[in-house]
Amino acid sequence: MDKFIIEGGRPLYGEVEIQSAKNAVLPLLAASILTDERVIIHKCPRIRDVLNMIQILGELGCKTTFYEDTLVIDSADAANHEIPSELAKELRSSIFMLGSVVARFGKAKIAYPGGCDIGIRPVDLHLKGLKSLNVKISEEGGYINCSCDRLTGADILLDCPSVGATENIILAAVRGRGTTLIRNAAKEPEIRDLQNFLNRMGAKVAGGGTSTVRIEGVEKLGGVEYTPMSDRIEAGTFLIGAAMCGGEIGLNNACADNIAAVIHKLREISCKISVKNDKIYIKSGGTRKSLRMIETMPYPGFPTDLQAPVTALACISEGSTVVVENLFETRFKHVPELIRMGADITVRGRAAFVRGVPSLRGADVVAGDLRGGAALTLAAASAEGLSTVTDLYHIDRGYSGFEYKLSSLGVRIRRVHI
Ligand code: UD1
């Protein structure tokens, strides 16, 4: 068990390199099983979710090797179609493997997935989509069993624009017979990245990143060498960190378009933000004006994955802010911890009512999930006095070298083993 010890209250200065997107890399790893040729992923972050997914690939019979930050996957000898529950429970993205494993082997067996405990997180849309593609599905003993003689294209309408369901259906349909249309598809940029990756393997996918995705099935996919898109959630986390702590920082390998909703909000509260190619610079505005209202939405709205960090920011902004979480029911685990640090927050259902205080004070807090843990770390970095953040395994799921990056920006932070 590790914890951060943070001495807060120093402004941030310097530059950080943004990692490749966790939520882009995970579906690419699932896609790698679609070919028996070699897949090379550059700038692959060594975060816990990626390492878990690599273990799942190993379980299926793939060979994986890291050469510095380049991951090479060789699935020529992959033969197993079962993902055991210990692995699936660690990682919600294991569910993406259903589509690609069934496309490769004609069958798949996977335990119900885990991931952050932030609400009910059903997989009904994933299963309904795969059924439309002619996959037979049965559920027993906590496992989902899939089998299919031939995947067949279909016209699918998602009841809600689920990112994971959109990706899972794409991963199955690329090797199906005929055309698949996914209507009301999720529009998150990671889906466009998956499309680009698959098309480089020889797939025919169009419309990724819009509400209608069209897939023409192909017989065979080949190897690919690819650098995934940058992580918009990590970029947003650092921008919010600068707004909270004060100072002036630059992000390299960042895409401003993908976090326009965050940049707009930060400008509203008087941060100065400029963009040059793949660099984003932020200078905090000193006083933080009220954020007033933040509602999480599917892309291009304000991302749910930055709700916890922005709630931490609201705690030390002027006036009152209402934060509404529309995507996940129980994504307010960070709130009681922020209250320990002196925040004034009331939660009612899906809304958090935040009344700003001049500053937070150091406290011992516990990370309850990935983004909540990042939010508490930022809160501690901005707070007066000493804090500890425990249960870092949540943060390690999605941020590579979080403490090193914060430390390079001037935060007094260290990790200790307890
Ligand atoms: C992905 C992201 C996660 C992000 C989320 C929303 C990855 C690995 N994870 O998660 O970081 O917070 O998008 O942007 O990319 N739903 C159903 N039935 C389903 C599937 C989803 O009702 O079968 C609902 C969910 O309960 C939720 C909403 O749809 O309310 C959106 O979830 P979804 O887009 O599927 O999120 P994930 O793909 O799990």
PDB file of C-alpha atoms and ligand atoms in Angstrom, residues 22-24 26-27 49 91-93 95-96 118-128 160-167 186 188 190 232-233 297-299 303-305 326-329 331 350 370-371 397, ligand 1:
ATOM      1  CA  LYS A  22      -5.725   5.539 -21.254  1.00  0.00           C
ATOM      2  CA  ASN A  23      -9.172   5.358 -22.816  1.00  0.00           C
ATOM      3  CA  ALA A  24      -7.693   5.177 -26.316  1.00  0.00           C
ATOM      4  CA  LEU A  26      -7.312   0.115 -23.817  1.00  0.00           C
ATOM      5  CA  PRO A  27      -9.556  -0.487 -26.860  1.00  0.00           C
ATOM      6  CA  ASP A  49      -5.181  -0.579 -16.432  1.00  0.00           C
ATOM      7  CA  LEU A  91     -10.700  -3.764 -15.236  1.00  0.00           C
ATOM      8  CA  ARG A  92     -13.965  -2.702 -16.839  1.00  0.00           C
ATOM      9  CA  SER A  93     -12.339  -2.451 -20.268  1.00  0.00           C
ATOM     10  CA  ILE A  95     -15.557  -6.148 -21.631  1.00  0.00           C
ATOM     11  CA  PHE A  96     -14.166  -4.756 -24.950  1.00  0.00           C
ATOM     12  CA  ILE A 118     -18.848   4.868  -9.632  1.00  0.00           C
ATOM     13  CA  GLY A 119     -22.354   3.560 -10.203  1.00  0.00           C
ATOM     14  CA  ILE A 120     -24.277   0.649 -11.648  1.00  0.00           C
ATOM     15  CA  ARG A 121     -22.391   0.580 -15.002  1.00  0.00           C
ATOM     16  CA  PRO A 122     -24.437  -2.073 -16.829  1.00  0.00           C
ATOM     17  CA  VAL A 123     -23.232  -3.839 -19.996  1.00  0.00           C
ATOM     18  CA  ASP A 124     -26.675  -4.392 -21.546  1.00  0.00           C
ATOM     19  CA  LEU A 125     -25.928  -2.197 -24.569  1.00  0.00           C
ATOM     20  CA  HIS A 126     -22.718  -4.099 -25.282  1.00  0.00           C
ATOM     21  CA  LEU A 127     -24.594  -7.404 -25.247  1.00  0.00           C
ATOM     22  CA  LYS A 128     -27.591  -6.110 -27.213  1.00  0.00           C
ATOM     23  CA  CYS A 160     -27.725   5.871 -24.992  1.00  0.00           C
ATOM     24  CA  PRO A 161     -24.373   6.845 -26.524  1.00  0.00           C
ATOM     25  CA  SER A 162     -22.163   4.450 -24.543  1.00  0.00           C
ATOM     26  CA  VAL A 163     -18.452   4.775 -25.309  1.00  0.00           C
ATOM     27  CA  GLY A 164     -17.662   1.165 -24.436  1.00  0.00           C
ATOM     28  CA  ALA A 165     -20.638  -0.299 -26.312  1.00  0.00           C
ATOM     29  CA  THR A 166     -19.778   1.732 -29.439  1.00  0.00           C
ATOM     30  CA  GLU A 167     -16.192   0.452 -29.302  1.00  0.00           C
ATOM     31  CA  ALA A 186     -20.766   7.890 -28.630  1.00  0.00           C
ATOM     32  CA  GLU A 188     -15.748  10.688 -27.818  1.00  0.00           C
ATOM     33  CA  GLU A 190     -11.080   7.967 -28.483  1.00  0.00           C
ATOM     34  CA  ARG A 232      -7.408  14.672 -22.675  1.00  0.00           C
ATOM     35  CA  ILE A 233      -8.322  13.751 -19.099  1.00  0.00           C
ATOM     36  CA  MET A 297     -22.328  15.344 -20.490  1.00  0.00           C
ATOM     37  CA  PRO A 298     -21.242  12.969 -23.238  1.00  0.00           C
ATOM     38  CA  TYR A 299     -18.554  14.495 -25.506  1.00  0.00           C
ATOM     39  CA  PRO A 303     -16.371  15.142 -19.220  1.00  0.00           C
ATOM     40  CA  THR A 304     -17.512  13.104 -16.229  1.00  0.00           C
ATOM     41  CA  ASP A 305     -13.882  12.036 -15.766  1.00  0.00           C
ATOM     42  CA  ASN A 326     -25.363  13.018 -15.308  1.00  0.00           C
ATOM     43  CA  LEU A 327     -23.420   9.891 -16.263  1.00  0.00           C
ATOM     44  CA  PHE A 328     -22.623   7.890 -13.133  1.00  0.00           C
ATOM     45  CA  GLU A 329     -24.833   7.722 -10.034  1.00  0.00           C
ATOM     46  CA  ARG A 331     -19.417   9.484  -8.533  1.00  0.00           C
ATOM     47  CA  ARG A 350     -26.791  13.699  -8.682  1.00  0.00           C
ATOM     48  CA  LEU A 370      -9.277   6.982 -10.079  1.00  0.00           C
ATOM     49  CA  ARG A 371     -10.355  10.544 -10.862  1.00  0.00           C
ATOM     50  CA  ARG A 397      -4.815   2.853 -12.876  1.00  0.00           C
TER      51      ARG A 397
HETATM   52  C1  UD1 B   1     -15.932   5.242 -20.745  1.00  0.00           C
HETATM   53  C2  UD1 B   1     -14.603   5.645 -20.166  1.00  0.00           C
HETATM   54  C3  UD1 B   1     -14.777   6.315 -18.812  1.00  0.00           C
HETATM   55  C4  UD1 B   1     -15.755   7.479 -18.934  1.00  0.00           C
HETATM   56  C5  UD1 B   1     -17.047   7.047 -19.622  1.00  0.00           C
HETATM   57  C6  UD1 B   1     -17.977   8.213 -19.930  1.00  0.00           C
HETATM   58  C7  UD1 B   1     -13.105   3.967 -21.079  1.00  0.00           C
HETATM   59  C8  UD1 B   1     -12.204   2.827 -20.806  1.00  0.00           C
HETATM   60  N1  UD1 B   1     -13.788   4.456 -20.027  1.00  0.00           N
HETATM   61  O1  UD1 B   1     -16.521   4.320 -19.825  1.00  0.00           O
HETATM   62  O2  UD1 B   1     -13.509   6.780 -18.380  1.00  0.00           O
HETATM   63  O3  UD1 B   1     -16.054   7.944 -17.631  1.00  0.00           O
HETATM   64  O4  UD1 B   1     -16.754   6.408 -20.884  1.00  0.00           O
HETATM   65  O5  UD1 B   1     -17.355   9.159 -20.716  1.00  0.00           O
HETATM   66  O6  UD1 B   1     -13.160   4.486 -22.181  1.00  0.00           O
HETATM   67  N2  UD1 B   1     -24.565   2.365 -20.004  1.00  0.00           N
HETATM   68  C9  UD1 B   1     -25.661   1.537 -20.004  1.00  0.00           C
HETATM   69  N3  UD1 B   1     -25.539   0.300 -20.563  1.00  0.00           N
HETATM   70  C10 UD1 B   1     -24.366  -0.141 -21.126  1.00  0.00           C
HETATM   71  C11 UD1 B   1     -23.263   0.727 -21.125  1.00  0.00           C
HETATM   72  C12 UD1 B   1     -23.385   1.968 -20.555  1.00  0.00           C
HETATM   73  O7  UD1 B   1     -26.721   1.913 -19.499  1.00  0.00           O
HETATM   74  O8  UD1 B   1     -24.333  -1.284 -21.637  1.00  0.00           O
HETATM   75  C13 UD1 B   1     -24.655   3.719 -19.388  1.00  0.00           C
HETATM   76  C14 UD1 B   1     -23.747   3.868 -18.171  1.00  0.00           C
HETATM   77  O9  UD1 B   1     -24.351   3.381 -16.982  1.00  0.00           O
HETATM   78  C15 UD1 B   1     -23.511   5.360 -18.139  1.00  0.00           C
HETATM   79  C16 UD1 B   1     -23.541   5.760 -19.619  1.00  0.00           C
HETATM   80  O10 UD1 B   1     -24.160   4.679 -20.306  1.00  0.00           O
HETATM   81  O11 UD1 B   1     -24.544   6.025 -17.482  1.00  0.00           O
HETATM   82  C17 UD1 B   1     -22.194   6.020 -20.218  1.00  0.00           C
HETATM   83  O12 UD1 B   1     -21.339   4.918 -19.995  1.00  0.00           O
HETATM   84  P1  UD1 B   1     -20.247   4.492 -21.061  1.00  0.00           P
HETATM   85  O13 UD1 B   1     -20.121   5.569 -22.082  1.00  0.00           O
HETATM   86  O14 UD1 B   1     -20.551   3.113 -21.524  1.00  0.00           O
HETATM   87  O15 UD1 B   1     -18.939   4.463 -20.183  1.00  0.00           O
HETATM   88  P2  UD1 B   1     -17.753   3.423 -20.278  1.00  0.00           P
HETATM   89  O16 UD1 B   1     -17.550   2.988 -21.694  1.00  0.00           O
HETATM   90  O17 UD1 B   1     -17.915   2.397 -19.220  1.00  0.00           O
END
